[in-house]
Coordinates of C-alpha atoms and ligand atoms in Angstrom, one line a residue:
K1 CA -32.0 7.2 7.7
E2 CA -33.4 9.6 6.6
T3 CA -30.4 11.8 5.8
L4 CA -28.3 8.6 4.2
D5 CA -31.1 8.7 1.7
K6 CA -30.9 12.0 1.4
G7 CA -27.2 12.4 1.4
L8 CA -26.4 9.7 -1.0
E9 CA -29.2 11.1 -3.9
K10 CA -27.3 12.3 -6.5
T11 CA -24.9 8.8 -6.1
K12 CA -28.6 6.9 -6.4
T13 CA -30.1 9.3 -9.0
N14 CA -26.8 8.9 -11.5
F15 CA -26.7 5.4 -11.0
L16 CA -30.2 4.3 -11.8
S17 CA -30.4 6.2 -14.5
K18 CA -27.2 4.9 -16.4
M19 CA -28.7 0.9 -15.2
S20 CA -31.6 1.8 -16.8
K21 CA -29.6 3.1 -20.0
A22 CA -27.4 0.4 -20.1
V23 CA -30.5 -2.3 -20.2
A24 CA -32.7 0.0 -22.7
G25 CA -34.4 -2.0 -25.2
K26 CA -32.9 -5.4 -23.9
S27 CA -34.7 -8.0 -22.1
T28 CA -31.8 -10.8 -22.1
V29 CA -28.9 -10.0 -19.6
D30 CA -26.0 -10.4 -22.2
E31 CA -22.2 -9.5 -23.3
D32 CA -23.7 -6.0 -24.5
V33 CA -25.3 -5.6 -21.2
L34 CA -22.7 -7.0 -18.8
D35 CA -20.5 -4.1 -21.1
E36 CA -22.6 -1.5 -20.5
L37 CA -23.0 -2.7 -16.8
E38 CA -18.6 -2.3 -16.4
N39 CA -19.2 1.2 -17.8
V40 CA -21.6 2.1 -15.5
L41 CA -20.1 0.7 -12.4
V42 CA -16.3 2.3 -13.8
S43 CA -17.9 5.8 -13.8
S44 CA -19.7 5.4 -10.6
D45 CA -16.1 5.2 -9.1
V46 CA -16.6 1.7 -8.2
G47 CA -13.2 1.0 -9.4
V48 CA -11.9 -1.4 -11.6
A49 CA -10.8 -4.4 -9.7
T50 CA -13.9 -4.4 -7.7
T51 CA -16.3 -4.0 -11.2
I52 CA -14.5 -6.9 -12.5
K53 CA -14.9 -8.9 -9.5
I54 CA -18.6 -7.6 -9.4
I55 CA -19.5 -8.6 -13.4
K56 CA -17.1 -11.7 -12.6
R57 CA -20.1 -12.5 -10.1
I58 CA -23.2 -11.6 -12.3
E59 CA -21.3 -13.8 -15.0
E60 CA -21.4 -17.1 -12.9
R61 CA -24.9 -16.2 -12.2
V62 CA -25.7 -16.0 -15.8
A63 CA -24.4 -19.3 -16.3
R64 CA -26.0 -21.1 -13.5
D65 CA -29.5 -19.5 -14.5
K66 CA -28.7 -20.4 -18.2
Y67 CA -30.9 -17.0 -18.2
L68 CA -31.5 -13.6 -16.1
G69 CA -33.8 -11.1 -17.4
T70 CA -32.9 -7.4 -17.4
E71 CA -36.1 -6.2 -14.8
E72 CA -34.1 -8.4 -12.2
L73 CA -30.9 -7.4 -13.3
N74 CA -31.0 -4.5 -9.7
G75 CA -32.0 -6.9 -7.2
I76 CA -29.2 -9.1 -8.8
L77 CA -26.2 -6.4 -8.8
R78 CA -28.0 -5.5 -5.1
E79 CA -27.2 -9.2 -3.8
E80 CA -24.0 -9.6 -5.3
I81 CA -22.8 -6.1 -4.3
A82 CA -24.3 -7.0 -0.8
G83 CA -22.2 -10.4 -0.6
L84 CA -19.1 -9.2 -1.7
L85 CA -18.8 -6.3 0.7
S86 CA -19.8 -9.3 3.1
E87 CA -16.8 -10.3 2.6
T88 CA -14.5 -7.5 3.8
D89 CA -15.2 -6.8 7.4
S90 CA -16.4 -3.1 6.8
G91 CA -18.8 -1.1 9.0
E92 CA -21.6 -3.2 10.2
G93 CA -23.3 0.1 11.9
E94 CA -21.5 -0.2 14.9
G95 CA -18.8 2.8 14.5
F96 CA -16.2 2.5 16.5
N97 CA -15.8 -0.5 19.2
F98 CA -15.1 1.5 22.3
N99 CA -13.4 -0.7 24.3
T100 CA -14.0 0.0 28.2
E101 CA -10.7 -1.1 28.8
H102 CA -9.2 1.8 27.4
K103 CA -9.9 5.3 29.2
P104 CA -8.5 6.9 27.1
F105 CA -9.8 5.6 24.4
V106 CA -7.3 7.5 21.9
I107 CA -8.5 7.9 18.0
M108 CA -5.6 9.7 15.7
V109 CA -7.0 11.3 12.5
V110 CA -5.0 10.7 9.7
G111 CA -5.5 12.4 5.8
V112 CA -4.4 14.9 3.8
N113 CA -5.6 18.4 3.6
G114 CA -9.2 19.8 3.2
V115 CA -10.9 15.9 2.9
G116 CA -12.9 17.2 5.7
K117 CA -10.8 15.6 8.4
T118 CA -11.3 18.3 11.1
T119 CA -15.1 18.6 10.6
T120 CA -15.3 14.9 11.0
I121 CA -13.5 15.5 14.3
G122 CA -16.1 17.8 15.3
K123 CA -18.9 15.8 14.1
L124 CA -17.2 12.7 15.7
A125 CA -16.7 14.9 19.3
H126 CA -20.9 15.7 18.7
Q127 CA -21.6 12.0 18.3
F128 CA -19.5 10.6 21.6
K129 CA -20.5 13.6 24.0
Q130 CA -24.2 12.5 23.2
E131 CA -23.7 9.2 23.8
G132 CA -22.6 10.8 27.2
K133 CA -18.8 10.4 26.6
S134 CA -16.3 12.8 27.5
V135 CA -14.0 14.1 25.3
L136 CA -11.0 15.9 24.6
L137 CA -9.0 17.3 21.5
G138 CA -5.4 17.8 20.1
A139 CA -4.9 20.0 18.1
A140 CA -1.5 18.3 16.6
D141 CA -1.6 19.7 12.8
T142 CA 0.4 22.3 14.0
F143 CA 1.7 23.3 10.8
R144 CA -1.2 25.7 9.9
A145 CA -2.6 28.1 11.9
A146 CA -5.8 27.4 10.0
A147 CA -5.9 23.9 11.3
I148 CA -5.5 24.7 15.2
D149 CA -8.2 27.5 14.9
Q150 CA -10.8 25.4 13.1
L151 CA -10.5 22.8 15.5
Q152 CA -10.9 25.6 18.4
I153 CA -14.2 26.0 16.1
W154 CA -15.6 22.5 16.7
A155 CA -14.2 22.0 20.1
D156 CA -16.3 25.3 21.4
R157 CA -19.8 24.2 19.1
T158 CA -18.9 21.0 20.7
Q159 CA -18.0 22.3 24.1
V160 CA -15.7 20.1 24.4
P161 CA -11.5 20.4 25.8
M162 CA -8.8 20.8 23.4
V163 CA -5.2 20.9 23.6
R164 CA -3.1 23.0 21.3
Q165 CA 0.3 24.6 21.2
Q166 CA 0.9 27.4 19.0
M167 CA 1.6 26.9 15.3
G168 CA 4.9 25.1 14.3
S169 CA 5.3 23.5 17.3
D170 CA 6.2 20.0 17.5
P171 CA 3.2 17.9 16.5
A172 CA 4.4 14.8 18.8
S173 CA 4.6 17.1 21.8
V174 CA 0.9 18.2 21.5
A175 CA 0.0 14.8 20.8
F176 CA 1.7 13.9 24.5
D177 CA -0.1 16.8 26.1
A178 CA -3.4 16.0 24.8
V179 CA -3.0 12.2 25.6
Q180 CA -1.6 13.0 29.1
S181 CA -4.3 15.8 30.0
G182 CA -6.6 13.1 29.0
V183 CA -5.5 10.5 31.4
K184 CA -5.4 13.7 34.3
Q185 CA -9.0 14.6 33.5
N186 CA -10.2 10.9 33.1
V187 CA -12.1 11.8 29.9
D188 CA -13.4 8.9 28.1
V189 CA -12.1 9.7 24.4
V190 CA -9.0 11.8 22.9
I191 CA -9.2 12.5 19.2
I192 CA -5.8 13.6 17.6
D193 CA -5.7 15.4 14.7
T194 CA -2.7 15.2 12.6
A195 CA -1.0 17.2 9.5
G196 CA -2.4 16.5 6.3
R197 CA 1.0 17.3 4.2
L198 CA 2.1 14.7 1.7
H199 CA 4.9 16.0 1.2
N200 CA 6.5 12.2 0.6
K201 CA 6.3 8.9 1.9
V202 CA 8.7 8.7 4.2
N203 CA 8.3 12.4 5.7
L204 CA 4.6 11.4 6.2
M205 CA 5.7 7.8 8.1
N206 CA 8.3 9.4 10.2
E207 CA 6.0 12.0 11.1
L208 CA 2.9 9.9 12.2
S209 CA 5.2 7.1 13.5
K210 CA 6.8 10.0 16.4
V211 CA 3.0 10.9 17.1
K212 CA 2.2 7.1 17.6
K213 CA 5.7 6.9 19.9
V214 CA 5.0 9.4 22.2
M215 CA 1.4 9.1 23.0
Q216 CA 2.4 4.8 23.9
K217 CA 4.8 7.0 26.5
V218 CA 1.9 7.8 28.2
I219 CA -0.4 4.5 26.7
P220 CA 1.0 1.6 25.6
G221 CA -1.6 0.6 23.6
A222 CA -2.6 3.7 22.2
P223 CA -3.6 5.2 19.1
H224 CA -6.4 2.9 19.6
E225 CA -7.8 3.5 16.2
V226 CA -5.9 5.1 13.1
L227 CA -9.2 6.6 11.2
L228 CA -8.2 8.0 7.5
V229 CA -10.5 10.0 6.8
L230 CA -10.8 10.4 2.5
D231 CA -12.9 12.6 0.1
G232 CA -15.6 10.6 -1.2
S233 CA -16.5 13.9 -3.8
T234 CA -12.5 12.7 -5.3
G235 CA -13.6 9.6 -6.8
Q236 CA -10.7 8.1 -7.4
N237 CA -8.3 10.4 -5.4
A238 CA -9.2 8.7 -2.3
F239 CA -8.2 5.5 -3.8
E240 CA -4.9 6.9 -4.2
Q241 CA -4.5 8.3 -0.5
A242 CA -5.5 5.8 0.7
K243 CA -2.8 4.1 -1.0
Q244 CA -0.3 6.4 0.5
F245 CA -1.5 6.7 4.2
T246 CA -1.9 2.8 4.4
A247 CA 1.4 2.4 2.9
A248 CA 2.6 4.9 5.6
T249 CA 0.9 4.0 8.8
E250 CA -1.8 1.1 9.9
V251 CA -4.8 2.5 9.4
T252 CA -7.4 0.9 11.3
S253 CA -10.7 2.6 10.1
L254 CA -12.3 4.5 7.3
A255 CA -14.2 7.2 7.3
V256 CA -15.7 8.7 3.5
T257 CA -16.8 12.5 3.5
K258 CA -18.3 14.8 1.6
L259 CA -21.0 11.8 -0.1
D260 CA -24.0 14.4 -0.4
G261 CA -22.1 17.0 -3.2
T262 CA -21.4 13.5 -5.2
A263 CA -22.1 11.1 -7.6
K264 CA -18.9 9.5 -6.7
G265 CA -20.6 7.6 -4.1
G266 CA -19.6 4.0 -5.3
V267 CA -16.6 4.8 -3.9
V268 CA -17.0 3.5 -1.5
I269 CA -17.8 0.0 -2.4
G270 CA -14.2 -0.2 -4.2
I271 CA -12.7 1.3 -1.2
S272 CA -14.4 -1.1 1.0
D273 CA -13.6 -4.2 -0.6
Q274 CA -10.2 -3.1 -2.0
F275 CA -8.5 -1.9 1.4
K276 CA -10.1 -4.1 3.5
I277 CA -10.0 -1.8 6.1
P278 CA -13.6 -1.1 7.8
V279 CA -15.5 2.2 6.7
K280 CA -16.7 3.2 10.1
Y281 CA -17.9 6.4 9.2
I282 CA -19.4 8.7 5.9
G283 CA -20.1 12.2 5.7
V284 CA -23.4 13.5 4.5
G285 CA -23.1 17.2 4.6
E286 CA -21.5 20.3 7.1
G287 CA -23.6 20.1 10.2
L288 CA -22.7 18.4 13.1
E289 CA -25.5 16.0 12.9
D290 CA -24.0 14.7 9.6
L291 CA -21.7 11.7 10.0
Q292 CA -23.6 8.9 9.8
V293 CA -22.2 5.4 11.5
F294 CA -21.7 3.1 8.2
N295 CA -23.5 0.1 7.7
K296 CA -22.6 -1.1 4.0
L297 CA -25.8 -3.2 3.6
E298 CA -28.1 -0.4 4.1
F299 CA -25.4 1.7 2.0
V300 CA -25.9 -0.7 -1.0
D301 CA -29.6 -1.1 -0.2
S302 CA -30.0 2.7 -0.6
F303 CA -28.9 2.8 -3.9
F304 CA -31.2 0.5 -5.4
K305 CA -34.4 2.0 -3.6
Ligands
GDP1 P1 -9.5 19.6 6.3 O1 -8.7 20.5 5.7 O2 -9.4 17.8 5.7 O3 -9.5 19.6 8.0 O4 -11.0 19.7 5.8 P2 -12.2 20.6 7.0 O5 -13.4 20.1 7.9 O6 -11.8 21.9 7.1 O7 -13.5 20.3 5.2 C1 -13.0 21.3 4.1 C2 -14.7 21.8 3.9 O8 -15.2 20.2 3.4 C3 -15.2 22.1 4.5 O9 -15.8 23.5 3.9 C4 -16.4 21.6 5.3 O10 -18.0 22.1 5.7 C5 -16.5 20.7 4.1 N1 -17.3 19.1 4.2 C6 -16.2 18.5 5.4 N2 -17.0 17.2 5.3 C7 -18.3 17.2 4.7 C8 -19.0 16.7 4.5 O11 -19.6 15.4 4.7 N3 -20.1 16.9 3.7 C9 -20.1 18.1 2.6 N4 -20.7 19.0 1.7 N5 -19.4 19.1 3.1 C10 -18.3 18.4 3.8

């Protein structure tokens, strides 16, 4: 909880100072204030479509109550954003729903290079181990030697086994080996890293579907989660990547990283609303412990405290 507040400090300070400017010298929420509010939300990376929805909700509220004082605006906004997020099935603060029927539980991790995919895998491995689960990693991003070595560093740090092959080998073959080792070693969770190249949609689609298919030869229902990692500090780029990856494969969960160094944390609200895919984790730093299980209401609250 403390880390969450610390992690979102920039977003919050930026947001609250814009909010107070938006209502400066105004006692009532009128058209001007609503216009200002719209600017605040868009410039906080909430995204245009979600901003429009939120503004509409506030307008309805003003129409219904006839009068809305500016001093009440933060509270109302908090309620309306929370209400909007409640309509999506985003994180309730539980992370992955581990089903004990699935052993190993297989997680395929996708996302563009540099978004924090490797770091997120390391943090997840650490978290699962803390919960008493055994973990195995598969280094199926075979395109870059650095990707394999980076993941190895996290495997060593968290003391979990990792299946790897040399650079340039077939990602599907690594995924197959990893899932098979996971079964043989009777581990609880297998996490597979995948290549973060975005040559084009067809290429990405083919590669991911091939990796998925070989996993299914070992475990018919695998992967049990496809986690897309997005860099929250890139704001609207994260939206674009979410669009591309959801078109290429069935993404079941999202992790939004780097929320600590950025004022663009509002992107989580927009992405959660637009994609209807649960945000399960957020990254709030570079360390092992800096991955939070996402809880949408806590997240919204932390903006207004
Ligand atoms: P990948 O290429 O997607 O695997 O990205 P990496 O995991 O190697 O991360 C890229 C950079 O982002 C590294 O310097 C990480 O330390 C950093 N990083 C990852 N997650 C976070 C986060 O939540 N907060 C911050 N501040 N940095 C992060």
